[in-house]
Short mmCIF file of C-alpha atoms in Angstrom, two decimals:
data_model
loop_
_atom_site.label_atom_id
_atom_site.label_comp_id
_atom_site.label_asym_id
_atom_site.label_seq_id
_atom_site.Cartn_x
_atom_site.Cartn_y
_atom_site.Cartn_z
CA MET A 941 -16.07 -18.27 19.33
CA GLU A 942 -15.78 -20.39 22.45
CA LEU A 943 -12.13 -21.32 21.78
CA ILE A 944 -9.53 -19.28 19.87
CA HIS A 945 -6.18 -20.77 18.86
CA VAL A 946 -3.34 -18.23 18.72
CA ASP A 947 0.26 -18.28 17.51
CA THR A 948 2.82 -16.02 15.84
CA PHE A 949 4.89 -16.55 12.72
CA GLY A 950 7.62 -14.72 10.85
CA PRO A 951 9.12 -15.48 7.43
CA GLU A 952 12.49 -17.13 7.90
CA ARG A 953 15.51 -14.84 7.42
CA MET A 954 13.16 -11.93 6.77
CA GLN A 955 13.32 -10.15 10.11
CA ASP A 956 16.19 -7.94 8.90
CA SER A 957 14.74 -7.31 5.43
CA LYS A 958 12.36 -4.67 4.18
CA SER A 959 8.68 -5.50 3.85
CA LEU A 960 5.50 -3.70 2.92
CA GLY A 961 4.41 -1.58 5.88
CA GLY A 962 7.49 -2.65 7.82
CA SER A 963 5.81 -5.81 9.14
CA LYS A 964 8.16 -8.49 10.43
CA TYR A 965 5.76 -10.98 12.00
CA GLY A 966 2.16 -12.10 11.95
CA LEU A 967 -0.30 -13.10 14.66
CA VAL A 968 -2.71 -15.87 13.63
CA LEU A 969 -6.03 -16.38 15.44
CA VAL A 970 -8.34 -19.28 14.55
CA ASP A 971 -11.87 -19.90 15.80
CA ASP A 972 -12.06 -23.57 16.72
CA PHE A 973 -15.72 -24.04 15.71
CA THR A 974 -16.07 -22.02 12.51
CA LYS A 975 -12.44 -22.35 11.30
CA HIS A 976 -12.45 -18.61 10.60
CA VAL A 977 -8.93 -17.16 10.52
CA TRP A 978 -7.59 -13.69 11.30
CA VAL A 979 -4.06 -12.39 10.80
CA LYS A 980 -2.67 -9.30 12.50
CA LEU A 981 0.59 -7.96 11.08
CA LEU A 982 3.24 -7.03 13.64
CA LEU A 983 6.32 -4.83 13.60
CA ARG A 984 7.68 -6.65 16.66
CA LYS A 985 6.76 -9.89 18.39
CA SER A 986 5.98 -7.89 21.52
CA ASP A 987 3.15 -6.22 19.57
CA ALA A 988 1.26 -9.52 19.84
CA ILE A 989 -0.09 -8.53 23.26
CA LYS A 990 -1.64 -5.32 21.96
CA SER A 991 -3.07 -7.11 18.91
CA ILE A 992 -4.65 -9.89 21.00
CA LYS A 993 -6.33 -7.37 23.29
CA SER A 994 -7.53 -5.35 20.30
CA PHE A 995 -8.93 -8.49 18.65
CA CYS A 996 -10.85 -9.51 21.78
CA LEU A 997 -12.36 -6.04 22.16
CA GLN A 998 -13.38 -5.87 18.49
CA ALA A 999 -14.87 -9.38 18.62
CA SER A 1000 -16.97 -8.53 21.68
CA THR A 1001 -18.34 -5.48 19.86
CA ARG A 1002 -18.96 -7.08 16.48
CA LEU A 1003 -20.06 -10.50 17.76
CA PRO A 1004 -21.60 -9.89 21.19
CA ASP A 1005 -23.51 -13.19 21.09
CA LEU A 1006 -20.32 -15.20 20.58
CA PRO A 1007 -18.09 -14.42 23.55
CA ILE A 1008 -14.56 -15.78 23.71
CA SER A 1009 -14.27 -18.22 26.62
CA ARG A 1010 -10.85 -19.77 26.06
CA VAL A 1011 -7.63 -18.79 24.29
CA ARG A 1012 -5.02 -21.46 23.54
CA THR A 1013 -1.37 -20.54 22.93
CA ASP A 1014 2.04 -22.12 23.28
CA GLY A 1015 4.23 -21.31 26.27
CA ALA A 1016 6.03 -18.32 24.73
CA LEU A 1017 6.80 -15.59 27.26
CA LYS A 1018 4.90 -12.98 25.26
CA PHE A 1019 1.66 -14.86 25.98
CA LYS A 1020 2.42 -15.06 29.71
CA SER A 1021 2.78 -11.35 30.40
CA ALA A 1022 1.14 -9.95 33.53
CA ASP A 1023 -0.63 -7.35 31.40
CA LEU A 1024 -2.26 -9.98 29.18
CA HIS A 1025 -3.07 -12.22 32.15
CA ALA A 1026 -4.89 -9.34 33.87
CA PHE A 1027 -6.79 -8.55 30.65
CA TRP A 1028 -8.03 -12.13 30.28
CA LEU A 1029 -8.89 -12.39 33.97
CA ASN A 1030 -10.95 -9.21 33.76
CA ARG A 1031 -12.89 -10.54 30.76
CA GLY A 1032 -13.44 -14.04 32.14
CA VAL A 1033 -11.25 -15.69 29.51
CA THR A 1034 -9.34 -18.87 30.36
CA HIS A 1035 -5.79 -18.98 29.00
CA GLU A 1036 -4.77 -22.51 28.00
CA VAL A 1037 -1.03 -23.12 27.53
CA THR A 1038 0.09 -26.10 25.45
CA ALA A 1039 2.79 -28.53 26.57
CA ARG A 1040 6.45 -27.55 26.11
CA TYR A 1041 8.28 -28.89 23.03
CA SER A 1042 4.97 -30.09 21.66
CA PRO A 1043 3.89 -27.85 18.74
CA GLN A 1044 1.19 -30.37 17.80
CA SER A 1045 -0.62 -29.35 21.00
CA ASN A 1046 -1.36 -26.07 19.25
CA GLY A 1047 -1.94 -27.89 15.99
CA VAL A 1048 -4.89 -25.82 14.75
CA ALA A 1049 -2.85 -22.62 14.72
CA GLU A 1050 0.24 -24.41 13.37
CA ARG A 1051 -1.68 -25.97 10.46
CA ASN A 1052 -3.25 -22.66 9.51
CA ILE A 1053 0.13 -20.95 9.58
CA ARG A 1054 1.50 -23.64 7.27
CA THR A 1055 -1.45 -23.30 4.87
CA LEU A 1056 -1.25 -19.50 4.78
CA THR A 1057 2.52 -19.63 4.29
CA GLU A 1058 2.13 -21.97 1.32
CA MET A 1059 -0.61 -19.82 -0.21
CA THR A 1060 1.49 -16.69 0.27
CA ARG A 1061 4.57 -18.29 -1.28
CA THR A 1062 2.53 -19.50 -4.26
CA MET A 1063 1.08 -16.05 -4.93
CA LEU A 1064 4.47 -14.35 -4.73
CA ILE A 1065 6.07 -16.89 -7.06
CA ALA A 1066 3.16 -16.74 -9.52
CA ALA A 1067 3.48 -12.96 -9.75
CA SER A 1068 7.31 -12.94 -9.70
CA LEU A 1069 7.13 -10.52 -6.78
CA PRO A 1070 9.78 -10.23 -4.06
CA THR A 1071 9.17 -11.22 -0.46
CA PHE A 1072 8.81 -7.50 0.26
CA PHE A 1073 5.12 -8.01 -0.58
CA TRP A 1074 4.49 -10.94 1.79
CA PRO A 1075 2.26 -8.91 4.20
CA ALA A 1076 -0.23 -8.11 1.41
CA ALA A 1077 -0.07 -11.66 0.07
CA VAL A 1078 -0.82 -13.24 3.45
CA GLU A 1079 -3.80 -10.90 3.96
CA THR A 1080 -5.15 -11.95 0.56
CA ALA A 1081 -4.57 -15.60 1.48
CA VAL A 1082 -6.65 -15.15 4.65
CA ARG A 1083 -9.42 -13.47 2.70
CA ILE A 1084 -9.56 -16.36 0.24
CA LYS A 1085 -9.30 -19.07 2.91
CA ASN A 1086 -12.29 -17.68 4.82
CA ARG A 1087 -14.36 -17.67 1.62
CA VAL A 1088 -13.90 -21.27 0.50
CA THR A 1089 -15.33 -24.40 2.08
CA ALA A 1090 -13.25 -26.07 4.78
CA SER A 1091 -13.10 -29.68 5.94
CA GLY A 1092 -15.02 -30.29 9.12
CA LEU A 1093 -17.71 -27.71 8.39
CA LYS A 1094 -21.26 -28.90 7.79
CA GLU A 1095 -23.19 -28.56 4.54
CA GLY A 1096 -20.19 -27.28 2.62
CA LYS A 1097 -20.29 -23.88 4.28
CA THR A 1098 -17.39 -21.45 4.38
CA PRO A 1099 -15.79 -20.19 7.62
CA HIS A 1100 -17.22 -16.73 6.87
CA GLU A 1101 -20.74 -18.13 6.58
CA MET A 1102 -20.36 -20.21 9.73
CA LEU A 1103 -19.25 -17.20 11.75
CA PHE A 1104 -21.55 -14.49 10.41
CA GLY A 1105 -24.55 -16.62 9.40
CA LYS A 1106 -24.59 -15.49 5.76
CA PRO A 1107 -22.46 -15.92 2.65
CA PRO A 1108 -19.73 -13.33 2.08
CA ALA A 1109 -20.51 -10.44 -0.23
CA PRO A 1110 -19.23 -11.00 -3.78
CA GLU A 1111 -15.78 -9.56 -4.28
CA ASP A 1112 -13.90 -8.93 -7.49
CA PHE A 1113 -10.74 -10.94 -6.85
CA ARG A 1114 -7.96 -10.58 -9.40
CA PRO A 1115 -4.64 -12.44 -9.62
CA PHE A 1116 -2.44 -11.16 -6.84
CA GLY A 1117 0.39 -9.05 -8.23
CA CYS A 1118 -1.12 -8.39 -11.65
CA VAL A 1119 -0.86 -4.99 -13.33
CA ALA A 1120 -3.58 -2.55 -12.29
CA TRP A 1121 -3.98 0.78 -14.08
CA ALA A 1122 -5.14 3.47 -11.66
CA LYS A 1123 -6.82 6.47 -13.21
CA LYS A 1124 -4.94 9.73 -12.76
CA ALA A 1125 -6.71 12.80 -11.43
CA SER A 1126 -6.81 15.71 -13.85
CA THR A 1127 -4.40 17.60 -11.61
CA GLU A 1128 -1.83 14.82 -12.06
CA ARG A 1129 -1.80 15.16 -15.84
CA HIS A 1130 0.32 17.81 -17.47
CA GLY A 1131 -1.05 17.77 -21.00
CA LYS A 1132 -3.41 16.11 -23.46
CA PHE A 1133 -0.82 13.52 -24.39
CA ASP A 1134 0.04 12.62 -20.82
CA PRO A 1135 -1.06 9.07 -19.81
CA LYS A 1136 -4.49 8.92 -18.19
CA ALA A 1137 -3.46 6.15 -15.82
CA ARG A 1138 -0.42 4.93 -13.93
CA PRO A 1139 0.59 1.27 -13.65
CA CYS A 1140 0.46 -0.24 -10.16
CA VAL A 1141 0.77 -3.62 -8.46
CA TYR A 1142 -2.55 -5.20 -7.42
CA LEU A 1143 -2.53 -6.26 -3.75
CA GLY A 1144 -6.14 -7.36 -3.28
CA PRO A 1145 -9.66 -6.00 -2.72
CA ALA A 1146 -10.08 -3.17 -0.23
CA PHE A 1147 -13.70 -2.23 0.54
CA ARG A 1148 -16.90 -1.39 -1.34
CA GLY A 1149 -15.46 -2.18 -4.75
CA ALA A 1150 -12.16 -0.43 -4.14
CA SER A 1151 -8.79 -2.07 -4.72
CA CYS A 1152 -5.59 -1.96 -2.73
CA LEU A 1153 -2.61 -1.17 -4.96
CA TRP A 1154 1.09 -0.46 -4.63
CA ASP A 1155 2.21 2.61 -6.55
CA PRO A 1156 5.81 2.12 -7.75
CA ALA A 1157 6.20 5.87 -8.33
CA THR A 1158 5.71 6.66 -4.65
CA GLU A 1159 6.47 3.17 -3.26
CA LYS A 1160 3.34 3.39 -1.13
CA GLU A 1161 0.04 1.53 -0.78
CA ILE A 1162 -3.00 3.31 -2.20
CA VAL A 1163 -6.72 2.52 -2.39
CA GLU A 1164 -8.44 3.26 -5.71
CA HIS A 1165 -11.90 2.77 -7.22
CA SER A 1166 -11.20 3.60 -10.88
CA VAL A 1167 -8.94 0.71 -11.85
CA ILE A 1168 -8.46 -1.33 -15.03
CA PHE A 1169 -6.79 -4.73 -14.62
CA ASP A 1170 -4.54 -6.78 -16.84
CA ASP A 1171 -5.10 -10.22 -15.32
CA HIS A 1172 -2.49 -11.89 -17.54
CA GLN A 1173 0.47 -9.62 -16.89
CA ASP A 1174 2.40 -9.73 -13.65
CA ALA A 1175 3.67 -6.41 -12.34
CA SER A 1176 7.16 -7.58 -11.40
CA ALA A 1177 8.77 -5.22 -13.92
CA LEU A 1178 7.34 -2.27 -11.97
CA VAL A 1179 9.22 -3.21 -8.81
CA ASP A 1180 12.57 -1.55 -8.17
CA PRO A 1181 15.40 -4.13 -7.99
CA GLY A 1182 16.37 -2.60 -4.65
CA VAL A 1183 13.52 -4.39 -2.87
CA ARG A 1184 14.61 -7.80 -4.14
CA THR A 1185 16.83 -10.14 -2.16
CA ALA A 1186 19.21 -12.80 -3.44
CA ALA A 1187 16.58 -15.41 -2.56
CA ASP A 1188 14.02 -13.54 -4.67
CA ASN A 1189 16.36 -13.58 -7.67
CA ARG A 1190 16.99 -17.32 -7.29
CA ARG A 1191 13.26 -17.96 -7.02
CA THR A 1192 12.55 -15.93 -10.19
CA GLY A 1193 15.16 -17.94 -12.07
CA ASP A 1194 13.59 -21.20 -10.89
CA ARG A 1195 10.17 -20.00 -12.00
CA GLN A 1196 11.40 -19.11 -15.49
CA ARG A 1197 13.07 -22.52 -15.90
CA ASP A 1198 9.94 -24.31 -14.70
CA SER A 1199 7.70 -22.50 -17.21
CA PRO A 1200 8.69 -23.93 -20.64
CA SER A 1201 5.97 -22.09 -22.50
CA GLY A 1202 6.95 -18.73 -21.02
CA THR A 1203 3.37 -18.26 -19.87
CA SER A 1204 2.90 -16.20 -16.75
CA CYS A 1205 2.05 -18.24 -13.68
CA CYS A 1206 -0.59 -15.61 -12.95
CA GLU A 1207 -2.68 -17.23 -15.66
CA HIS A 1208 -2.75 -20.47 -13.67
CA SER A 1209 -3.18 -19.05 -10.18
CA THR A 1210 -6.11 -20.36 -8.15
CA THR A 1211 -7.38 -16.89 -7.36
CA ILE A 1212 -11.17 -16.40 -7.36
CA LEU A 1213 -12.09 -14.20 -10.33
CA LYS A 1214 -15.26 -12.53 -11.48
CA GLY A 1215 -14.70 -12.78 -15.21
CA GLU A 1216 -11.52 -12.41 -17.25
CA THR A 1217 -9.94 -9.26 -18.59
CA SER A 1218 -6.71 -8.90 -20.56
CA LEU A 1219 -6.21 -5.28 -21.46
CA ASP A 1220 -3.56 -3.04 -22.95
CA PRO A 1221 -2.64 0.27 -21.27
CA SER A 1222 -4.57 2.01 -24.03
CA VAL A 1223 -7.80 0.98 -22.31
CA MET A 1224 -7.62 4.20 -20.37
CA ASP A 1225 -8.25 6.05 -23.60
CA ASP A 1226 -11.85 7.31 -23.52
CA ALA A 1227 -12.66 6.20 -27.06
CA TYR A 1228 -11.38 2.68 -26.41
CA ILE A 1229 -13.41 2.38 -23.21
CA GLN A 1230 -16.55 3.51 -25.04
CA HIS A 1231 -15.88 0.97 -27.81
CA GLN A 1232 -15.49 -1.83 -25.27
CA HIS A 1233 -18.75 -0.80 -23.59
CA GLN A 1234 -20.61 -0.90 -26.90
CA GLN A 1235 -19.14 -4.31 -27.74
CA SER A 1236 -20.33 -5.74 -24.43
CA HIS A 1237 -23.89 -4.59 -25.09
#
């Protein structure tokens, strides 16, 4: 990680709108050699300083043999703070500032922002989800981008493999924004006929087989292990209309007009999947699950 390209981005006209976790901006960091990308979500642009320092400290701990020598940014004032300058000076990092009015000088960061923005937009449109969910979509986009081959890398390796020296662990990616049924704890059920699961919005893999979901009942992010997915049904109906903007409604109308067959765009998304599953909510019934298990064996 000899050279890191850094820049910030923020969805246009979204700074005054609600978003998942309250994020308004993102900080993009790109390793020049491996093409590996990181995104740090920000509540304010001024939080970029704290996030850059945190990234450098984490990188030195996790990758001690790959020290950061140079950091390249544009000339924004947030990157010229005395606090950040002292931090870089103390760690022996050279801060390179690109020429004014010349965004192409920081082209690596700019191109990655454009790619991630397009991936994020595509996932939101495919799932008919409002821009409220852009923070989760951009994190999923980064995860995917680091796990597919990139131009300029030798032997068809992925950025993850170039940086860490080994292929990424297999992950069970599902279409972003599909319906995910999270199993209810026994204490959450009030009778034998109460549903055994609650429908949620799938936001991406979490860790060790867990999934990150958005629970419409509480309007909060949750992490669950016991989840059944419906890959072919988007979860847009679960989202309260209050989180949608006028732009979201226009975009949904465009999507419906552009899909003559009425088929969900989730079915055509380029998400990496480990197998296909199209399930009814009744899958959480114990007898049905047992039947499916027997059929698969």
